[in-house]
mmCIF file of C-alpha atoms in Angstrom:
data_model
loop_
_atom_site.group_PDB
_atom_site.id
_atom_site.type_symbol
_atom_site.label_atom_id
_atom_site.label_comp_id
_atom_site.label_asym_id
_atom_site.label_seq_id
_atom_site.Cartn_x
_atom_site.Cartn_y
_atom_site.Cartn_z
ATOM 1 C CA MET A 9 -14.217 -16.544 -39.471
ATOM 2 C CA SER A 10 -17.708 -17.117 -40.912
ATOM 3 C CA LEU A 11 -20.891 -18.435 -39.384
ATOM 4 C CA ARG A 12 -21.917 -19.913 -42.715
ATOM 5 C CA ASP A 13 -20.669 -23.296 -41.533
ATOM 6 C CA ALA A 14 -22.444 -22.966 -38.216
ATOM 7 C CA VAL A 15 -25.364 -25.023 -39.421
ATOM 8 C CA GLU A 16 -23.568 -27.546 -41.573
ATOM 9 C CA ASP A 17 -26.501 -29.940 -41.775
ATOM 10 C CA SER A 18 -28.739 -27.151 -43.040
ATOM 11 C CA GLU A 19 -26.147 -25.410 -45.184
ATOM 12 C CA GLN A 20 -28.301 -25.310 -48.312
ATOM 13 C CA GLU A 21 -31.416 -24.163 -46.489
ATOM 14 C CA ILE A 22 -30.235 -21.206 -44.403
ATOM 15 C CA HIS A 23 -27.775 -18.478 -45.414
ATOM 16 C CA VAL A 24 -26.178 -16.712 -42.449
ATOM 17 C CA PRO A 25 -24.629 -13.256 -43.086
ATOM 18 C CA ALA A 26 -20.840 -13.284 -43.380
ATOM 19 C CA ASP A 27 -18.661 -12.218 -40.467
ATOM 20 C CA ILE A 28 -16.487 -9.128 -40.808
ATOM 21 C CA ASP A 29 -12.856 -9.658 -39.846
ATOM 22 C CA TRP A 30 -10.143 -7.145 -38.883
ATOM 23 C CA GLN A 31 -8.822 -6.647 -42.423
ATOM 24 C CA MET A 32 -12.281 -5.637 -43.687
ATOM 25 C CA LEU A 33 -12.680 -2.728 -41.230
ATOM 26 C CA ASP A 34 -12.099 0.992 -41.703
ATOM 27 C CA LYS A 35 -10.124 1.460 -38.468
ATOM 28 C CA SER A 36 -10.708 5.203 -37.964
ATOM 29 C CA LYS A 37 -14.461 4.837 -38.418
ATOM 30 C CA PHE A 38 -14.417 1.741 -36.216
ATOM 31 C CA PHE A 39 -12.815 3.513 -33.230
ATOM 32 C CA ILE A 40 -14.679 6.840 -33.532
ATOM 33 C CA LEU A 41 -18.114 5.266 -33.899
ATOM 34 C CA GLY A 42 -17.224 2.667 -31.268
ATOM 35 C CA ALA A 43 -16.394 5.328 -28.681
ATOM 36 C CA ALA A 44 -19.766 7.031 -29.241
ATOM 37 C CA LEU A 45 -21.871 3.865 -29.305
ATOM 38 C CA PHE A 46 -20.290 2.199 -26.272
ATOM 39 C CA SER A 47 -20.419 5.415 -24.231
ATOM 40 C CA GLY A 48 -24.180 5.303 -24.670
ATOM 41 C CA VAL A 49 -24.291 1.644 -23.629
ATOM 42 C CA SER A 50 -22.207 2.407 -20.516
ATOM 43 C CA ALA A 51 -24.503 5.262 -19.513
ATOM 44 C CA THR A 52 -27.562 3.025 -19.807
ATOM 45 C CA LEU A 53 -26.158 0.179 -17.685
ATOM 46 C CA TYR A 54 -24.185 2.181 -15.112
ATOM 47 C CA PRO A 55 -26.885 2.322 -12.365
ATOM 48 C CA VAL A 56 -26.988 -1.496 -12.293
ATOM 49 C CA VAL A 57 -23.214 -1.574 -11.747
ATOM 50 C CA VAL A 58 -23.573 0.889 -8.845
ATOM 51 C CA LEU A 59 -26.208 -1.323 -7.186
ATOM 52 C CA LYS A 60 -24.036 -4.423 -7.637
ATOM 53 C CA THR A 61 -21.023 -2.668 -6.081
ATOM 54 C CA ARG A 62 -23.033 -1.419 -3.097
ATOM 55 C CA GLN A 63 -24.351 -4.910 -2.434
ATOM 56 C CA GLN A 64 -20.911 -6.482 -2.658
ATOM 57 C CA VAL A 65 -19.341 -4.214 -0.033
ATOM 58 C CA ALA A 66 -22.290 -4.403 2.394
ATOM 59 C CA GLN A 67 -21.853 -6.710 5.402
ATOM 60 C CA SER A 68 -25.424 -7.980 5.279
ATOM 61 C CA GLN A 69 -27.646 -9.271 2.498
ATOM 62 C CA ILE A 70 -29.867 -6.521 1.067
ATOM 63 C CA SER A 71 -32.060 -6.918 -1.997
ATOM 64 C CA SER A 72 -31.360 -4.919 -5.137
ATOM 65 C CA VAL A 73 -34.746 -3.177 -4.929
ATOM 66 C CA ARG A 74 -34.215 -2.097 -1.313
ATOM 67 C CA THR A 75 -30.702 -0.910 -2.129
ATOM 68 C CA ALA A 76 -31.983 1.162 -5.052
ATOM 69 C CA PHE A 77 -34.806 2.755 -3.021
ATOM 70 C CA TRP A 78 -32.501 3.495 -0.079
ATOM 71 C CA LEU A 79 -29.915 5.044 -2.381
ATOM 72 C CA VAL A 80 -32.355 7.301 -4.224
ATOM 73 C CA ARG A 81 -34.201 8.307 -1.042
ATOM 74 C CA ASN A 82 -31.085 9.165 0.965
ATOM 75 C CA GLU A 83 -28.620 10.343 -1.685
ATOM 76 C CA GLY A 84 -30.778 11.325 -4.638
ATOM 77 C CA ILE A 85 -31.063 9.989 -8.173
ATOM 78 C CA ARG A 86 -27.561 11.272 -8.989
ATOM 79 C CA ALA A 87 -26.136 8.642 -6.625
ATOM 80 C CA LEU A 88 -26.866 6.043 -9.319
ATOM 81 C CA TYR A 89 -24.247 7.767 -11.475
ATOM 82 C CA LYS A 90 -21.504 8.339 -8.901
ATOM 83 C CA GLY A 91 -18.140 7.918 -10.591
ATOM 84 C CA PHE A 92 -19.642 7.797 -14.065
ATOM 85 C CA GLY A 93 -17.436 10.576 -15.431
ATOM 86 C CA THR A 94 -14.305 8.736 -14.324
ATOM 87 C CA SER A 95 -15.645 5.452 -15.647
ATOM 88 C CA LEU A 96 -16.492 7.004 -19.012
ATOM 89 C CA MET A 97 -13.029 8.548 -19.384
ATOM 90 C CA GLY A 98 -11.505 5.118 -18.871
ATOM 91 C CA THR A 99 -14.024 3.242 -20.969
ATOM 92 C CA ILE A 100 -12.933 4.852 -24.246
ATOM 93 C CA PRO A 101 -9.225 3.831 -24.211
ATOM 94 C CA ALA A 102 -9.987 0.521 -22.484
ATOM 95 C CA ARG A 103 -12.629 -0.338 -25.072
ATOM 96 C CA ALA A 104 -10.257 0.608 -27.911
ATOM 97 C CA LEU A 105 -7.608 -1.742 -26.496
ATOM 98 C CA TYR A 106 -10.243 -4.419 -25.977
ATOM 99 C CA MET A 107 -11.634 -4.276 -29.515
ATOM 100 C CA THR A 108 -8.178 -4.191 -31.121
ATOM 101 C CA ALA A 109 -6.894 -7.186 -29.150
ATOM 102 C CA LEU A 110 -10.173 -9.042 -29.720
ATOM 103 C CA GLU A 111 -10.279 -8.679 -33.499
ATOM 104 C CA VAL A 112 -6.557 -9.166 -34.125
ATOM 105 C CA THR A 113 -6.410 -12.294 -31.945
ATOM 106 C CA LYS A 114 -9.626 -13.744 -33.347
ATOM 107 C CA SER A 115 -8.451 -13.272 -36.924
ATOM 108 C CA ASN A 116 -4.950 -14.697 -36.361
ATOM 109 C CA VAL A 117 -5.915 -17.602 -34.100
ATOM 110 C CA GLY A 118 -8.875 -18.470 -36.315
ATOM 111 C CA THR A 119 -6.662 -18.702 -39.384
ATOM 112 C CA ALA A 120 -4.031 -20.708 -37.498
ATOM 113 C CA THR A 121 -6.488 -23.253 -36.050
ATOM 114 C CA VAL A 122 -8.160 -23.842 -39.417
ATOM 115 C CA SER A 123 -4.766 -24.355 -41.059
ATOM 116 C CA LEU A 124 -3.921 -26.924 -38.361
ATOM 117 C CA GLY A 125 -6.887 -28.994 -39.469
ATOM 118 C CA PHE A 126 -9.408 -28.221 -36.730
ATOM 119 C CA PRO A 127 -13.083 -28.401 -37.775
ATOM 120 C CA GLU A 128 -14.528 -24.937 -38.408
ATOM 121 C CA PRO A 129 -16.871 -24.935 -35.347
ATOM 122 C CA THR A 130 -14.010 -26.000 -33.047
ATOM 123 C CA ALA A 131 -11.632 -23.476 -34.616
ATOM 124 C CA ALA A 132 -14.199 -20.701 -34.112
ATOM 125 C CA ALA A 133 -14.699 -21.590 -30.430
ATOM 126 C CA ILE A 134 -10.924 -21.671 -29.821
ATOM 127 C CA ALA A 135 -10.418 -18.372 -31.661
ATOM 128 C CA ASN A 136 -13.220 -16.677 -29.712
ATOM 129 C CA ALA A 137 -11.906 -17.949 -26.368
ATOM 130 C CA ALA A 138 -8.341 -16.805 -27.131
ATOM 131 C CA ALA A 139 -9.634 -13.439 -28.352
ATOM 132 C CA GLY A 140 -11.705 -12.899 -25.198
ATOM 133 C CA LEU A 141 -8.729 -13.797 -23.006
ATOM 134 C CA SER A 142 -6.271 -11.445 -24.707
ATOM 135 C CA ALA A 143 -8.821 -8.607 -24.923
ATOM 136 C CA ALA A 144 -9.563 -8.804 -21.190
ATOM 137 C CA VAL A 145 -5.875 -8.727 -20.235
ATOM 138 C CA ALA A 146 -5.192 -5.732 -22.516
ATOM 139 C CA ALA A 147 -8.216 -3.766 -21.269
ATOM 140 C CA GLN A 148 -7.402 -4.349 -17.575
ATOM 141 C CA LEU A 149 -4.180 -2.352 -17.932
ATOM 142 C CA VAL A 150 -6.399 0.725 -18.263
ATOM 143 C CA TRP A 151 -9.579 -0.450 -16.614
ATOM 144 C CA THR A 152 -8.220 -1.502 -13.182
ATOM 145 C CA PRO A 153 -7.170 2.041 -12.091
ATOM 146 C CA VAL A 154 -10.453 3.415 -13.434
ATOM 147 C CA ASP A 155 -12.336 0.662 -11.613
ATOM 148 C CA VAL A 156 -10.605 1.452 -8.312
ATOM 149 C CA VAL A 157 -11.429 5.169 -8.526
ATOM 150 C CA SER A 158 -14.992 4.828 -9.853
ATOM 151 C CA GLN A 159 -15.954 2.111 -7.345
ATOM 152 C CA ARG A 160 -14.719 4.219 -4.448
ATOM 153 C CA LEU A 161 -16.881 7.064 -5.716
ATOM 154 C CA MET A 162 -19.832 4.653 -6.051
ATOM 155 C CA VAL A 163 -19.748 3.639 -2.375
ATOM 156 C CA GLN A 164 -18.848 7.092 -1.046
ATOM 157 C CA GLY A 165 -21.480 8.318 1.345
ATOM 158 C CA ASN A 166 -22.387 4.760 2.216
ATOM 159 C CA CYS A 167 -20.371 4.610 5.449
ATOM 160 C CA ASN A 168 -23.256 3.322 7.536
ATOM 161 C CA ARG A 169 -23.482 0.266 9.741
ATOM 162 C CA ASN A 170 -23.602 -2.028 6.712
ATOM 163 C CA THR A 171 -20.371 -0.659 5.198
ATOM 164 C CA PRO A 172 -18.081 0.277 8.096
ATOM 165 C CA ASN A 173 -14.790 0.945 6.315
ATOM 166 C CA ALA A 174 -15.641 1.703 2.683
ATOM 167 C CA SER A 175 -13.217 4.490 1.732
ATOM 168 C CA ASN A 176 -13.754 6.675 4.787
ATOM 169 C CA CYS A 177 -12.244 9.754 3.139
ATOM 170 C CA LYS A 178 -14.586 11.865 1.040
ATOM 171 C CA TYR A 179 -13.561 12.501 -2.553
ATOM 172 C CA LEU A 180 -14.603 15.652 -4.365
ATOM 173 C CA ASN A 181 -14.433 13.973 -7.794
ATOM 174 C CA GLY A 182 -12.477 11.424 -9.782
ATOM 175 C CA ILE A 183 -9.352 13.584 -9.992
ATOM 176 C CA ASP A 184 -9.376 14.178 -6.233
ATOM 177 C CA ALA A 185 -9.847 10.461 -5.609
ATOM 178 C CA PHE A 186 -6.939 9.701 -7.955
ATOM 179 C CA ARG A 187 -4.666 12.130 -6.092
ATOM 180 C CA GLN A 188 -5.624 10.836 -2.645
ATOM 181 C CA ILE A 189 -5.115 7.197 -3.622
ATOM 182 C CA ILE A 190 -1.690 8.007 -5.109
ATOM 183 C CA LYS A 191 -0.754 9.981 -1.980
ATOM 184 C CA ALA A 192 -1.853 7.221 0.398
ATOM 185 C CA ASP A 193 -0.835 4.069 -1.464
ATOM 186 C CA GLY A 194 1.245 5.090 -4.480
ATOM 187 C CA ILE A 195 0.740 3.640 -7.954
ATOM 188 C CA ARG A 196 0.098 0.237 -6.391
ATOM 189 C CA GLY A 197 -3.069 1.687 -4.882
ATOM 190 C CA LEU A 198 -4.493 2.247 -8.363
ATOM 191 C CA TYR A 199 -3.759 -1.353 -9.285
ATOM 192 C CA ARG A 200 -5.215 -2.848 -6.138
ATOM 193 C CA GLY A 201 -6.919 -6.058 -7.153
ATOM 194 C CA PHE A 202 -5.203 -6.180 -10.556
ATOM 195 C CA GLY A 203 -4.298 -9.845 -10.171
ATOM 196 C CA ILE A 204 -7.779 -10.900 -9.117
ATOM 197 C CA SER A 205 -9.210 -8.700 -11.902
ATOM 198 C CA ILE A 206 -7.215 -10.683 -14.457
ATOM 199 C CA LEU A 207 -8.323 -13.939 -12.793
ATOM 200 C CA THR A 208 -11.927 -12.712 -12.941
ATOM 201 C CA TYR A 209 -12.221 -11.083 -16.343
ATOM 202 C CA ALA A 210 -9.794 -13.124 -18.445
ATOM 203 C CA PRO A 211 -11.530 -16.509 -17.844
ATOM 204 C CA SER A 212 -14.921 -14.760 -17.870
ATOM 205 C CA ASN A 213 -14.259 -13.225 -21.290
ATOM 206 C CA ALA A 214 -12.805 -16.428 -22.684
ATOM 207 C CA LEU A 215 -15.822 -18.365 -21.389
ATOM 208 C CA TRP A 216 -18.259 -15.762 -22.696
ATOM 209 C CA TRP A 217 -16.855 -15.542 -26.231
ATOM 210 C CA ALA A 218 -16.523 -19.316 -26.542
ATOM 211 C CA SER A 219 -20.074 -19.815 -25.190
ATOM 212 C CA TYR A 220 -21.397 -17.123 -27.506
ATOM 213 C CA SER A 221 -19.849 -18.857 -30.514
ATOM 214 C CA VAL A 222 -21.313 -22.246 -29.553
ATOM 215 C CA VAL A 223 -24.763 -20.932 -28.549
ATOM 216 C CA GLN A 224 -25.097 -18.857 -31.711
ATOM 217 C CA ARG A 225 -24.401 -21.930 -33.846
ATOM 218 C CA LEU A 226 -26.997 -23.929 -31.927
ATOM 219 C CA VAL A 227 -29.616 -21.179 -32.273
ATOM 220 C CA TRP A 228 -28.976 -20.792 -36.013
ATOM 221 C CA GLY A 229 -29.080 -24.554 -36.474
ATOM 222 C CA GLY A 230 -32.363 -24.859 -34.570
ATOM 223 C CA LEU A 231 -33.893 -21.936 -36.420
ATOM 224 C CA GLY A 232 -32.798 -23.338 -39.777
ATOM 225 C CA CYS A 233 -34.247 -26.788 -39.054
ATOM 226 C CA TYR A 234 -37.532 -25.319 -37.807
ATOM 227 C CA LEU A 235 -38.031 -23.040 -40.821
ATOM 228 C CA CYS A 236 -37.021 -25.678 -43.335
ATOM 229 C CA LYS A 237 -39.323 -28.333 -41.863
ATOM 230 C CA LYS A 238 -42.145 -25.828 -41.809
ATOM 231 C CA ASP A 239 -41.659 -24.911 -45.467
ATOM 232 C CA GLU A 240 -41.107 -28.497 -46.592
ATOM 233 C CA GLU A 241 -44.576 -29.407 -45.342
ATOM 234 C CA HIS A 242 -45.965 -27.158 -48.044
ATOM 235 C CA ASN A 243 -43.258 -27.663 -50.668
ATOM 236 C CA GLU A 244 -42.347 -31.339 -50.904
ATOM 237 C CA ASN A 245 -39.224 -32.316 -52.874
ATOM 238 C CA VAL A 246 -38.176 -28.672 -53.076
ATOM 239 C CA VAL A 247 -34.975 -27.369 -51.508
ATOM 240 C CA VAL A 248 -36.028 -24.319 -49.508
ATOM 241 C CA THR A 249 -33.567 -21.537 -48.828
ATOM 242 C CA TYR A 250 -33.911 -18.969 -46.069
ATOM 243 C CA ARG A 251 -32.111 -15.652 -45.844
ATOM 244 C CA PRO A 252 -32.639 -14.054 -42.419
ATOM 245 C CA ASP A 253 -33.330 -10.330 -42.380
ATOM 246 C CA SER A 254 -31.420 -7.909 -40.159
ATOM 247 C CA LYS A 255 -33.993 -8.111 -37.346
ATOM 248 C CA THR A 256 -33.647 -11.901 -37.167
ATOM 249 C CA VAL A 257 -29.854 -11.657 -37.157
ATOM 250 C CA ILE A 258 -29.940 -9.123 -34.300
ATOM 251 C CA ALA A 259 -32.438 -11.249 -32.344
ATOM 252 C CA VAL A 260 -30.263 -14.373 -32.659
ATOM 253 C CA GLN A 261 -27.115 -12.470 -31.676
ATOM 254 C CA GLY A 262 -28.857 -10.845 -28.708
ATOM 255 C CA LEU A 263 -30.344 -14.123 -27.425
ATOM 256 C CA SER A 264 -27.000 -15.928 -27.775
ATOM 257 C CA ALA A 265 -25.172 -13.116 -25.983
ATOM 258 C CA ALA A 266 -27.661 -13.044 -23.078
ATOM 259 C CA MET A 267 -27.413 -16.802 -22.541
ATOM 260 C CA ALA A 268 -23.606 -16.717 -22.639
ATOM 261 C CA GLY A 269 -23.549 -13.712 -20.280
ATOM 262 C CA GLY A 270 -25.761 -15.444 -17.720
ATOM 263 C CA VAL A 271 -23.534 -18.528 -17.638
ATOM 264 C CA SER A 272 -20.378 -16.437 -17.308
ATOM 265 C CA ALA A 273 -21.849 -14.288 -14.497
ATOM 266 C CA LEU A 274 -22.854 -17.303 -12.438
ATOM 267 C CA ILE A 275 -19.474 -19.035 -12.714
ATOM 268 C CA THR A 276 -17.271 -15.996 -12.023
ATOM 269 C CA MET A 277 -19.415 -14.232 -9.364
ATOM 270 C CA PRO A 278 -17.288 -15.178 -6.288
ATOM 271 C CA LEU A 279 -14.130 -13.819 -7.930
ATOM 272 C CA ASP A 280 -15.903 -10.558 -8.808
ATOM 273 C CA THR A 281 -17.102 -10.092 -5.209
ATOM 274 C CA ILE A 282 -13.571 -10.646 -3.858
ATOM 275 C CA LYS A 283 -12.140 -8.261 -6.486
ATOM 276 C CA THR A 284 -14.607 -5.492 -5.607
ATOM 277 C CA ARG A 285 -13.874 -5.748 -1.888
ATOM 278 C CA LEU A 286 -10.121 -5.702 -2.486
ATOM 279 C CA GLN A 287 -10.452 -2.517 -4.528
ATOM 280 C CA VAL A 288 -12.889 -0.654 -2.274
ATOM 281 C CA LEU A 289 -12.407 -1.652 1.373
ATOM 282 C CA ASP A 290 -9.522 -0.865 3.685
ATOM 283 C CA SER A 291 -8.463 -3.563 6.131
ATOM 284 C CA GLU A 292 -8.802 -3.073 9.870
ATOM 285 C CA GLU A 293 -6.021 -5.639 10.296
ATOM 286 C CA ASN A 294 -3.637 -3.853 7.940
ATOM 287 C CA GLY A 295 -4.537 -0.244 8.652
ATOM 288 C CA ARG A 296 -4.664 1.781 5.450
ATOM 289 C CA ARG A 297 -3.248 -1.082 3.388
ATOM 290 C CA GLY A 298 -5.798 -3.076 1.443
ATOM 291 C CA PRO A 299 -6.857 -6.502 2.717
ATOM 292 C CA THR A 300 -5.312 -9.648 1.310
ATOM 293 C CA ILE A 301 -7.325 -12.163 -0.698
ATOM 294 C CA ALA A 302 -7.259 -14.570 2.276
ATOM 295 C CA GLN A 303 -8.579 -11.871 4.652
ATOM 296 C CA THR A 304 -11.298 -10.915 2.179
ATOM 297 C CA VAL A 305 -12.492 -14.500 1.767
ATOM 298 C CA ARG A 306 -12.373 -15.046 5.540
ATOM 299 C CA ASN A 307 -14.453 -11.899 6.175
ATOM 300 C CA LEU A 308 -17.019 -12.897 3.564
ATOM 301 C CA ILE A 309 -17.461 -16.373 5.058
ATOM 302 C CA ARG A 310 -17.727 -14.913 8.570
ATOM 303 C CA GLU A 311 -20.414 -12.453 7.425
ATOM 304 C CA GLY A 312 -22.653 -14.893 5.580
ATOM 305 C CA GLY A 313 -20.993 -18.176 4.693
ATOM 306 C CA TRP A 314 -20.109 -19.102 1.121
ATOM 307 C CA THR A 315 -23.352 -17.558 -0.126
ATOM 308 C CA ALA A 316 -21.890 -14.139 0.761
ATOM 309 C CA CYS A 317 -19.629 -14.572 -2.271
ATOM 310 C CA TYR A 318 -22.779 -14.350 -4.401
ATOM 311 C CA ARG A 319 -24.019 -11.022 -3.046
ATOM 312 C CA GLY A 320 -25.031 -8.830 -5.935
ATOM 313 C CA LEU A 321 -25.570 -11.858 -8.203
ATOM 314 C CA GLY A 322 -28.950 -10.536 -9.357
ATOM 315 C CA PRO A 323 -27.645 -7.148 -10.538
ATOM 316 C CA ARG A 324 -24.474 -8.721 -11.959
ATOM 317 C CA TRP A 325 -26.414 -11.420 -13.807
ATOM 318 C CA ALA A 326 -28.809 -8.767 -15.165
ATOM 319 C CA SER A 327 -25.948 -6.393 -15.927
ATOM 320 C CA MET A 328 -23.859 -9.008 -17.745
ATOM 321 C CA SER A 329 -26.837 -10.359 -19.690
ATOM 322 C CA MET A 330 -28.055 -6.882 -20.693
ATOM 323 C CA SER A 331 -24.511 -5.683 -21.294
ATOM 324 C CA ALA A 332 -23.718 -8.750 -23.397
ATOM 325 C CA THR A 333 -26.893 -8.309 -25.447
ATOM 326 C CA THR A 334 -26.425 -4.587 -26.034
ATOM 327 C CA MET A 335 -22.662 -4.952 -26.479
ATOM 328 C CA ILE A 336 -22.774 -7.684 -29.095
ATOM 329 C CA THR A 337 -25.636 -6.153 -31.091
ATOM 330 C CA THR A 338 -23.927 -2.747 -30.923
ATOM 331 C CA TYR A 339 -20.580 -4.327 -31.774
ATOM 332 C CA GLU A 340 -21.899 -6.224 -34.793
ATOM 333 C CA PHE A 341 -23.750 -3.087 -35.937
ATOM 334 C CA LEU A 342 -20.525 -1.085 -35.482
ATOM 335 C CA LYS A 343 -18.544 -3.579 -37.568
ATOM 336 C CA ARG A 344 -21.062 -3.368 -40.399
ATOM 337 C CA LEU A 345 -21.012 0.432 -40.301
ATOM 338 C CA SER A 346 -17.200 0.370 -40.353
ATOM 339 C CA ALA A 347 -16.755 -2.157 -43.159
ATOM 340 C CA LYS A 348 -14.723 -0.845 -46.089
ATOM 341 C CA ASN A 349 -16.862 -2.580 -48.691
ATOM 342 C CA GLN A 350 -20.551 -2.347 -47.782
ATOM 343 C CA GLU A 351 -21.661 -4.147 -50.935
ATOM 344 C CA ALA A 352 -19.777 -7.315 -49.945
ATOM 345 C CA LEU A 353 -21.998 -7.687 -46.860
ATOM 346 C CA THR A 354 -25.209 -8.276 -48.804
#
């Protein structure tokens, strides 16, 4: 699917670089470079995820800044990277599944929707939404167990008055946490919250990729109109063409990703809060068994009303916006590095 039709009214004035589809990629280079690049992105954003998780399991509203200062002062700077090793080990296979499902679905659905007669912008939005949905479902098969273990490590040591029953047992590391969860709850313990994870991430990914497609078209269209009108003031009766350089392309992709990420974070925040609590907290009503969705929602409302479902919105909004920006710019850069024919991209 190409963005060349994204600005149909300005098609002769602005030339957008071609998209790279699944068939154009060198798969081995794509996965090896992808593992390295996205590991770096995960390391950069991980402290924000820790803060978000701590806020979501707390029984009272605490600001992100206060949470960060308390954490560093009482547990040291390393507390911001609790569970990172486990998370990183899961990120690599989960990201490989995600990228494969994303590109294969986008390519196939995009071709099918165009052949059915859908306009190119509509076909692109449908293809991106379907790709985001399938990628999220595939990745959760690996990511949910990793999420359960890493989140329990994140909140470990936080058993104060604000988090009364957050994984009371102390884990030595990710492997120890894995063994204890299996011993206590079996395999089902590793997939605690799997259903709500799918309900959270599948619509969130579909919404994000569809929004990203639409927003990027709008930004390119606005940029094309602005530049063309500006040049036409000095060059009347001359058709002006504009070829954006790599910095402009990255800026447009990053801005579009951040806007789409913010919208997605706001809409799916309550589901993410419920998911995190299901995965981390044990239920006083059920003993060692995890709480049900109904119990989790009831506890949240009792603690702070419906606004309690939005605890950690600031870090999650920032995390999703920054993650979306870095992810999409890294992802597009990765695809260009992994293209079989570099000359065809110019």
